Short mmCIF file of C-alpha atoms and ligand atoms in Angstrom, two decimals:
data_model
loop_
_atom_site.label_atom_id
_atom_site.label_comp_id
_atom_site.label_asym_id
_atom_site.label_seq_id
_atom_site.Cartn_x
_atom_site.Cartn_y
_atom_site.Cartn_z
CA UNK Y 1 -10.23 58.74 -53.06
CA UNK Y 2 -10.48 60.59 -49.80
CA UNK Y 3 -7.78 62.06 -47.88
CA UNK Y 4 -6.68 59.92 -45.08
CA UNK Y 5 -6.20 61.49 -41.58
CA UNK Y 6 -2.55 61.05 -40.12
CA UNK Y 7 -1.76 62.01 -36.49
CA UNK Y 8 1.82 62.56 -35.67
CA UNK Y 9 3.19 61.63 -31.84
CA UNK Y 10 6.74 63.35 -31.33
CA UNK Y 11 6.96 66.95 -32.72
CA UNK Y 12 10.81 67.49 -32.77
CA UNK Y 13 13.11 67.10 -35.74
CA UNK Y 14 12.16 64.28 -37.67
CA UNK Y 15 8.47 64.70 -36.37
CA UNK Y 16 8.45 68.19 -38.25
CA UNK Y 17 9.87 66.46 -41.29
CA UNK Y 18 7.02 64.07 -41.72
CA UNK Y 19 4.20 67.02 -41.07
CA UNK Y 20 5.81 69.22 -43.51
CA UNK Y 21 5.34 66.41 -45.98
CA UNK Y 22 1.80 65.64 -45.15
CA UNK Y 23 1.09 69.31 -45.64
CA UNK Y 24 2.46 68.93 -49.30
CA UNK Y 25 0.71 65.77 -49.99
CA UNK Y 26 -3.00 65.61 -51.65
CA UNK Y 27 -3.43 62.09 -50.19
CA UNK Y 28 -3.43 62.98 -46.60
CA UNK Y 29 -4.02 65.63 -43.77
CA UNK Y 30 -2.48 66.08 -40.50
CA UNK Y 31 -5.39 65.59 -37.99
CA UNK Y 32 -3.45 66.23 -34.75
CA UNK Y 33 -0.44 66.19 -32.76
CA UNK Y 34 0.65 64.48 -29.29
CA UNK Y 35 3.76 65.94 -27.69
CA UNK Y 36 3.88 67.18 -24.27
CA UNK Y 37 6.72 69.85 -24.81
CA UNK Y 38 5.86 73.53 -24.99
CA UNK Y 39 7.37 74.14 -28.64
CA UNK Y 40 4.65 71.64 -29.80
CA UNK Y 41 2.00 74.03 -28.65
CA UNK Y 42 3.55 76.70 -30.82
CA UNK Y 43 3.83 74.03 -33.91
CA UNK Y 44 0.18 72.88 -33.30
CA UNK Y 45 -0.91 76.52 -33.18
CA UNK Y 46 0.58 77.38 -36.49
CA UNK Y 47 -0.59 74.58 -38.26
CA UNK Y 48 -4.23 74.75 -36.63
CA UNK Y 49 -4.47 71.48 -35.51
CA UNK Y 50 -5.38 70.03 -31.88
CA UNK Y 51 -2.50 69.24 -29.57
CA UNK Y 52 -2.56 66.75 -27.16
CA UNK Y 53 0.09 66.18 -24.39
CA UNK Y 54 -0.83 62.63 -23.86
CA UNK Y 55 -0.80 60.59 -27.33
CA UNK Y 56 -3.16 58.06 -25.68
CA UNK Y 57 -5.87 60.76 -25.44
CA UNK Y 58 -5.20 61.76 -28.89
CA UNK Y 59 -5.71 58.07 -30.25
CA UNK Y 60 -9.11 57.68 -28.01
CA UNK Y 61 -10.41 61.15 -29.29
CA UNK Y 62 -9.45 61.88 -32.88
CA UNK Y 63 -10.32 59.88 -35.82
CA UNK Y 64 -6.87 59.06 -37.03
CA UNK Y 65 -6.65 56.60 -39.89
CA UNK Y 66 -2.98 56.22 -39.35
CA UNK Y 67 -0.32 57.51 -37.12
CA UNK Y 68 3.46 58.29 -37.51
CA UNK Y 69 5.64 57.81 -34.07
CA UNK Y 70 8.68 60.33 -33.87
CA UNK Y 71 9.43 60.24 -30.09
CA UNK Y 72 12.56 59.03 -28.50
CA UNK Y 73 13.74 55.37 -29.10
CA UNK Y 74 12.92 53.81 -25.92
CA UNK Y 75 8.98 55.11 -26.33
CA UNK Y 76 8.62 53.53 -29.95
CA UNK Y 77 7.23 50.13 -28.75
CA UNK Y 78 5.04 51.48 -26.17
CA UNK Y 79 3.03 54.06 -28.65
CA UNK Y 80 3.14 51.50 -31.49
CA UNK Y 81 1.53 49.11 -28.94
CA UNK Y 82 -1.04 51.57 -28.40
CA UNK Y 83 -2.09 52.30 -32.07
CA UNK Y 84 -2.13 48.35 -32.92
CA UNK Y 85 -4.24 47.70 -29.95
CA UNK Y 86 -6.71 50.41 -31.56
CA UNK Y 87 -6.27 48.87 -35.16
CA UNK Y 88 -4.37 51.77 -36.51
CA UNK Y 89 -1.83 51.55 -38.98
CA UNK Y 90 1.44 53.16 -37.77
CA UNK Y 91 4.97 54.15 -39.28
CA UNK Y 92 7.39 53.94 -36.38
CA UNK Y 93 10.63 56.02 -36.77
CA UNK Y 94 13.87 53.88 -36.42
CA UNK Y 95 14.92 52.26 -34.48
CA UNK Y 96 12.07 49.85 -33.87
CA UNK Y 97 12.79 49.66 -30.08
CA UNK Y 98 15.89 49.90 -28.00
CA UNK Y 99 15.71 46.42 -27.09
CA UNK Y 100 15.26 43.15 -29.29
CA UNK Y 101 12.45 41.59 -26.79
CA UNK Y 102 10.35 44.71 -26.99
CA UNK Y 103 10.80 44.55 -30.89
CA UNK Y 104 9.66 41.22 -31.20
CA UNK Y 105 6.68 41.64 -29.12
CA UNK Y 106 5.61 44.45 -31.35
CA UNK Y 107 6.27 42.39 -34.49
CA UNK Y 108 4.30 39.71 -32.99
CA UNK Y 109 1.44 42.19 -32.15
CA UNK Y 110 1.27 43.53 -35.61
CA UNK Y 111 0.81 40.04 -37.07
CA UNK Y 112 -1.71 38.52 -34.75
CA UNK Y 113 -3.59 41.99 -34.93
CA UNK Y 114 -3.04 42.18 -38.81
CA UNK Y 115 -2.21 45.81 -38.33
CA UNK Y 116 0.53 46.87 -40.59
CA UNK Y 117 3.89 48.45 -39.06
CA UNK Y 118 6.07 50.55 -41.42
CA UNK Y 119 9.32 51.40 -39.85
CA UNK Y 120 11.03 54.31 -41.08
CA UNK Y 121 14.24 53.24 -42.65
CA UNK Y 122 13.58 55.98 -45.33
CA UNK Y 123 16.73 54.99 -47.36
CA UNK Y 124 14.81 52.01 -48.73
CA UNK Y 125 12.30 54.68 -50.45
CA UNK Y 126 15.50 56.62 -52.28
CA UNK Y 127 15.66 55.84 -55.84
CA UNK Y 128 19.33 55.70 -55.60
CA UNK Y 129 18.91 52.53 -53.34
CA UNK Y 130 16.58 51.25 -55.77
CA UNK Y 131 19.35 51.59 -58.27
CA UNK Y 132 21.90 50.07 -56.41
CA UNK Y 133 19.89 47.22 -55.29
CA UNK Y 134 19.28 46.61 -59.23
CA UNK Y 135 23.15 47.03 -60.10
CA UNK Y 136 24.14 44.85 -57.12
CA UNK Y 137 21.45 42.14 -57.27
CA UNK Y 138 21.53 41.84 -61.02
CA UNK Y 139 25.22 41.05 -60.93
CA UNK Y 140 26.67 44.08 -62.60
CA UNK Y 141 29.49 44.40 -60.56
CA UNK Y 142 30.14 40.27 -60.47
CA UNK Y 143 30.20 38.60 -56.89
CA UNK Y 144 29.86 41.36 -54.13
CA UNK Y 145 33.14 40.94 -52.15
CA UNK Y 146 33.47 44.04 -49.59
CA UNK Y 147 31.43 46.94 -48.93
CA UNK Y 148 32.96 49.96 -47.08
CA UNK Y 149 30.77 52.74 -45.63
CA UNK Y 150 31.80 56.06 -43.84
CA UNK Y 151 29.01 57.80 -41.53
CA UNK Y 152 31.37 60.35 -40.03
CA UNK Y 153 29.78 63.33 -39.09
CA UNK Y 154 30.23 66.24 -36.69
CA UNK Y 155 26.85 66.73 -34.63
CA UNK Y 156 26.87 70.51 -33.31
CA UNK Y 157 27.19 70.58 -29.36
CA UNK Y 158 23.46 71.81 -28.93
CA UNK Y 159 22.46 68.66 -30.55
CA UNK Y 160 23.33 66.95 -27.16
CA UNK Y 161 21.42 69.39 -24.90
CA UNK Y 162 18.48 66.72 -25.10
CA UNK Y 163 19.21 64.24 -22.65
CA UNK Y 164 18.09 61.17 -24.40
CA UNK Y 165 20.76 61.66 -26.87
CA UNK Y 166 23.43 61.44 -24.32
CA UNK Y 167 22.20 58.10 -22.75
CA UNK Y 168 22.50 54.34 -23.41
CA UNK Y 169 19.79 53.79 -26.19
CA UNK Y 170 20.42 56.94 -27.68
CA UNK Y 171 24.03 57.11 -29.24
CA UNK Y 172 25.05 57.06 -32.77
CA UNK Y 173 24.93 53.24 -33.10
CA UNK Y 174 21.33 53.06 -32.64
CA UNK Y 175 20.62 56.59 -34.09
CA UNK Y 176 22.96 56.66 -37.17
CA UNK Y 177 24.85 53.18 -37.49
CA UNK Y 178 21.36 51.52 -37.85
CA UNK Y 179 20.76 53.23 -41.36
CA UNK Y 180 24.05 51.61 -42.70
CA UNK Y 181 23.13 48.25 -41.32
CA UNK Y 182 19.81 48.18 -42.68
CA UNK Y 183 21.43 49.37 -46.13
CA UNK Y 184 23.91 46.55 -45.88
CA UNK Y 185 21.10 44.08 -45.19
CA UNK Y 186 18.94 45.63 -47.93
CA UNK Y 187 21.60 45.75 -50.72
CA UNK Y 188 24.23 43.20 -49.77
CA UNK Y 189 22.69 40.31 -47.77
CA UNK Y 190 21.99 39.03 -44.26
CA UNK Y 191 24.42 39.53 -41.36
CA UNK Y 192 26.27 36.49 -40.29
CA UNK Y 193 28.55 37.51 -37.71
CA UNK Y 194 29.78 40.75 -36.20
CA UNK Y 195 32.84 42.36 -34.70
CA UNK Y 196 33.10 45.83 -33.18
CA UNK Y 197 35.16 48.65 -31.51
CA UNK Y 198 33.51 51.85 -29.99
CA UNK Y 199 34.95 54.91 -28.09
CA UNK Y 200 33.42 57.61 -25.97
CA UNK Y 201 36.55 59.42 -25.40
CA UNK Y 202 36.23 62.38 -27.24
CA UNK Y 203 32.59 63.57 -26.09
CA UNK Y 204 32.77 61.79 -22.78
CA UNK Y 205 28.79 60.85 -22.70
CA UNK Y 206 27.26 57.48 -21.50
CA UNK Y 207 27.07 56.57 -24.98
CA UNK Y 208 29.77 56.15 -27.70
CA UNK Y 209 31.06 58.96 -30.02
CA UNK Y 210 32.83 56.80 -32.80
CA UNK Y 211 32.86 53.08 -33.62
CA UNK Y 212 33.55 50.82 -36.29
CA UNK Y 213 32.41 47.42 -37.09
CA UNK Y 214 33.12 44.38 -39.25
CA UNK Y 215 30.25 42.37 -40.53
CA UNK Y 216 30.68 39.08 -42.42
CA UNK Y 217 27.31 38.39 -44.40
CA UNK Y 218 25.96 35.07 -45.14
CA UNK Y 219 26.97 35.30 -48.70
CA UNK Y 220 30.52 35.62 -47.80
CA UNK Y 221 30.57 39.65 -48.25
CA UNK Y 222 32.89 41.48 -45.98
CA UNK Y 223 31.24 44.86 -44.73
CA UNK Y 224 32.85 47.59 -42.90
CA UNK Y 225 31.27 50.64 -41.43
CA UNK Y 226 33.04 53.77 -39.55
CA UNK Y 227 31.27 55.81 -37.57
CA UNK Y 228 31.48 59.25 -35.60
CA UNK Y 229 29.51 61.98 -34.42
CA UNK Y 230 32.54 64.00 -33.74
CA UNK Y 231 34.18 63.94 -36.79
CA UNK Y 232 34.58 67.08 -39.12
CA UNK Y 233 34.08 65.50 -42.58
CA UNK Y 234 31.62 65.49 -45.59
CA UNK Y 235 31.68 61.96 -45.47
CA UNK Y 236 28.22 60.57 -44.58
CA UNK Y 237 24.90 59.73 -46.54
CA UNK Y 238 22.91 62.66 -44.63
CA UNK Y 239 24.97 65.50 -46.29
CA UNK Y 240 26.27 63.16 -49.40
CA UNK Y 241 22.96 61.99 -50.64
CA UNK Y 242 21.25 65.37 -50.21
CA UNK Y 243 17.97 63.42 -48.87
CA UNK Y 244 17.26 66.81 -46.37
CA UNK Y 245 18.81 69.91 -47.68
CA UNK Y 246 16.88 72.00 -45.13
CA UNK Y 247 18.37 69.92 -42.10
CA UNK Y 248 22.09 69.11 -43.71
CA UNK Y 249 24.63 70.81 -45.94
CA UNK Y 250 24.59 69.04 -49.43
CA UNK Y 251 28.11 67.85 -50.31
CA UNK Y 252 27.82 65.12 -52.84
CA UNK Y 253 31.21 63.08 -52.26
CA UNK Y 254 31.21 59.36 -52.33
CA UNK Y 255 30.62 57.78 -49.03
CA UNK Y 256 29.53 54.12 -49.71
CA UNK Y 257 31.49 51.66 -51.76
CA UNK Y 258 30.68 48.22 -53.06
CA UNK Y 259 33.16 46.13 -54.33
CA UNK Y 260 32.42 43.27 -56.66
CA UNK Y 261 34.53 40.90 -58.72
CA UNK Y 262 34.09 42.41 -62.00
CA UNK Y 263 33.34 46.14 -60.83
CA UNK Y 264 32.54 48.34 -58.17
CA UNK Y 265 29.77 50.96 -57.43
CA UNK Y 266 29.92 54.03 -55.54
CA UNK Y 267 27.27 55.96 -53.87
CA UNK Y 268 25.59 58.51 -53.55
CA UNK Y 269 27.56 59.35 -56.74
CA UNK Y 270 26.22 56.09 -58.65
CA UNK Y 271 29.59 55.71 -60.15
CA UNK Y 272 29.80 52.08 -61.75
CA UNK Y 273 33.73 51.26 -62.32
CA UNK Y 274 34.55 48.16 -64.43
CA UNK Y 275 37.39 46.95 -67.01
CA UNK Y 276 37.18 46.91 -70.67
CA UNK Y 277 38.02 43.49 -71.52
CA UNK Y 278 40.71 41.70 -69.32
CA UNK Y 279 40.63 42.69 -65.67
CA UNK Y 280 43.80 43.32 -63.38
CA UNK Y 281 45.05 46.51 -61.16
CA UNK Y 282 47.81 46.85 -64.15
CA UNK Y 283 44.67 47.70 -66.55
CA UNK Y 284 42.53 51.31 -66.80
CA UNK Y 285 39.34 51.05 -64.76
CA UNK Y 286 36.29 53.17 -65.82
CA UNK Y 287 33.85 54.96 -63.80
CA UNK Y 288 30.69 55.88 -65.14
CA UNK Y 289 27.76 57.62 -63.50
CA UNK Y 290 24.57 55.64 -63.67
CA UNK Y 291 21.62 58.25 -64.66
CA UNK Y 292 18.95 58.66 -62.19
CA UNK Y 293 15.94 61.14 -61.48
CA UNK Y 294 16.03 62.91 -58.13
CA UNK Y 295 13.15 62.35 -55.90
CA UNK Y 296 11.99 63.40 -52.45
CA UNK Y 297 12.66 60.01 -50.31
CA UNK Y 298 10.55 61.21 -47.33
CA UNK Y 299 7.84 62.24 -49.59
CA UNK Y 300 8.17 58.53 -51.43
CA UNK Y 301 8.18 57.01 -47.72
CA UNK Y 302 4.75 58.76 -47.02
CA UNK Y 303 3.12 58.07 -50.24
CA UNK Y 304 4.21 53.99 -49.75
CA UNK Y 305 2.84 54.49 -46.04
CA UNK Y 306 -0.52 55.64 -47.37
CA UNK Y 307 -0.35 52.83 -49.86
CA UNK Y 308 0.04 50.43 -46.69
CA UNK Y 309 -2.75 52.29 -44.82
CA UNK Y 310 -5.15 51.73 -47.78
CA UNK Y 311 -4.13 47.86 -48.15
CA UNK Y 312 -2.50 48.62 -51.47
CA UNK Y 313 0.83 47.71 -50.56
CA UNK Y 314 2.80 45.61 -47.71
CA UNK Y 315 4.93 47.72 -45.88
CA UNK Y 316 8.66 47.73 -47.56
CA UNK Y 317 10.05 47.48 -44.18
CA UNK Y 318 7.97 45.77 -41.68
CA UNK Y 319 8.40 45.23 -37.90
CA UNK Y 320 10.07 41.88 -38.37
CA UNK Y 321 12.42 43.12 -40.91
CA UNK Y 322 13.32 46.33 -38.73
CA UNK Y 323 13.79 43.95 -35.74
CA UNK Y 324 16.77 41.95 -37.81
CA UNK Y 325 18.19 45.01 -38.56
CA UNK Y 326 17.93 46.05 -34.84
CA UNK Y 327 19.43 42.75 -33.83
CA UNK Y 328 22.50 43.24 -35.75
CA UNK Y 329 22.85 46.72 -34.43
CA UNK Y 330 22.59 45.62 -30.93
CA UNK Y 331 25.00 42.95 -31.99
CA UNK Y 332 27.36 45.84 -32.91
CA UNK Y 333 26.96 47.67 -29.53
CA UNK Y 334 27.71 44.26 -27.79
CA UNK Y 335 30.58 43.12 -29.61
CA UNK Y 336 32.04 46.61 -28.92
CA UNK Y 337 31.19 46.40 -25.26
CA UNK Y 338 33.04 42.77 -24.84
CA UNK Y 339 35.54 42.92 -27.77
CA UNK Y 340 33.98 39.31 -28.54
CA UNK Y 341 32.71 38.37 -32.20
CA UNK Y 342 29.32 37.66 -32.38
CA UNK Y 343 27.85 34.73 -34.55
CA UNK Y 344 24.21 36.10 -35.56
CA UNK Y 345 23.04 32.37 -36.44
CA UNK Y 346 24.47 30.66 -33.14
CA UNK Y 347 23.81 33.36 -30.45
CA UNK Y 348 20.21 32.98 -29.23
CA UNK Y 349 20.11 36.64 -28.09
CA UNK Y 350 20.40 38.00 -31.56
CA UNK Y 351 19.44 35.35 -34.13
CA UNK Y 352 17.14 35.76 -36.65
CA UNK Y 353 14.83 32.69 -36.31
CA UNK Y 354 13.92 34.25 -32.75
CA UNK Y 355 12.91 37.43 -34.58
CA UNK Y 356 10.31 35.62 -36.81
CA UNK Y 357 7.20 34.20 -35.38
N1 NAD B 401 14.36 58.29 -40.44
C1 NAD B 401 15.27 59.68 -40.07
O1 NAD B 401 15.90 60.34 -41.03
C2 NAD B 401 15.53 60.20 -38.70
C3 NAD B 401 16.13 61.45 -38.28
C4 NAD B 401 15.88 61.73 -37.17
C5 NAD B 401 15.42 61.28 -36.03
N2 NAD B 401 14.86 59.81 -36.34
C6 NAD B 401 14.34 59.17 -35.37
O2 NAD B 401 13.13 59.84 -34.75
C7 NAD B 401 13.08 59.81 -33.47
C8 NAD B 401 12.96 61.20 -32.78
O3 NAD B 401 14.12 62.05 -33.07
P1 NAD B 401 14.01 63.29 -33.21
O4 NAD B 401 15.72 63.82 -33.45
O5 NAD B 401 13.10 63.73 -33.98
O6 NAD B 401 14.04 63.59 -31.58
P2 NAD B 401 13.65 65.26 -30.83
O7 NAD B 401 14.22 65.08 -29.69
O8 NAD B 401 13.91 66.30 -31.67
O9 NAD B 401 11.87 64.98 -30.98
C9 NAD B 401 11.21 63.86 -30.06
C10 NAD B 401 9.79 64.62 -29.61
O10 NAD B 401 9.07 63.74 -29.01
C11 NAD B 401 8.35 64.39 -27.95
N3 NAD B 401 8.11 63.46 -27.00
C12 NAD B 401 8.80 62.76 -26.09
N4 NAD B 401 8.01 61.79 -25.52
C13 NAD B 401 6.82 61.87 -25.82
C14 NAD B 401 5.59 61.18 -25.74
N5 NAD B 401 5.65 60.16 -24.72
N6 NAD B 401 4.65 61.56 -26.26
C15 NAD B 401 4.60 62.40 -27.32
N7 NAD B 401 5.81 63.06 -27.85
C16 NAD B 401 6.77 62.68 -26.90
C17 NAD B 401 9.42 65.33 -27.32
O11 NAD B 401 8.74 66.34 -26.70
C18 NAD B 401 10.20 65.79 -28.79
O12 NAD B 401 9.54 66.96 -29.29
C19 NAD B 401 14.30 58.78 -32.92
O13 NAD B 401 13.93 57.79 -32.52
C20 NAD B 401 15.41 59.08 -34.12
O14 NAD B 401 16.05 57.87 -33.99
C21 NAD B 401 14.87 59.41 -37.43
#
């Protein structure tokens, strides 16, 4: 099969990562970049591909079979819509949008035009997550009762030189916690209610620097997420899972805990805890590491995207699904702002049936 031509819109941190995976793939080639920044000129020059300041010009000029959108959150829908209008399958970085109405409009446009949208919740392509889904889904830890997740990182001050990361729509709830919420939805179940608190006291930006939320799932599981971008710890998926060791240090400590009635699972160390025989806190509990081959999560995501473009697979996370993750994430932001508990099945701003056409 001939290589498919992929264009990348937005050549910043994650755009470069996608371009690196495209360069390593024998199934696709980079056809052009769109990015108005001067840094992108250097990037395009090094890679020997055409650079467009306006992504629309790229879409109308180049023969792109597929597009990867890596621009700031607030532009995802506009660029995604332009691709759908031209019939071009698109991988849109997360979050799918920064508001629910436009996420739903994009999902609807994708459905009506039959142009696939894959959303960049890349962890779903991690074999560790596949293993966890099997362990939890097949009942190896009994009935899941609690999930406890830490996303506690220290982002260097220079990270915030880019203005959109300091402003509403660009904070760690939408940038980082959304990955955790997607993971919870994927592994544990749909979100039924949301309570949250947040603080911007340490960095004093327009957006929060720290937050915590408690989610009740439809199946009764309770999930807690602690979040901060100003906490000097090793306790986050980014450093512990080792998905991108060029960008982040690798420190494989457990950060994600799933507790069931018969046992427990921690990630990314994949330790499965259980009793021999009778259960009870007076009895010894044993941990055993579940074996797994390491894989490149971003390469897996790209291979899956190529299958989607070739019509060989449905998106593992499509626009409707990503809109549900966004709905729960925006509900966290809203609950933190108001201090009120949000019922995801009753509140018309967030409820899932409004997400599905
Ligand atoms: N899945 C992941 O692991 C992951 C990791 C990091 C970022 N992201 C997501 O990727 C997106 C980009 O994040 P980043 O950290 O790479 O940001 P960044 O600021 O490093 O890069 C964004 C790039 O987009 C360019 N840009 C802005 N407006 C544009 C437009 N209209 N057309 C073309 N280019 C435009 C900017 O010049 C910049 O080069 C965000 O939505 C973020 O949430 C995902």
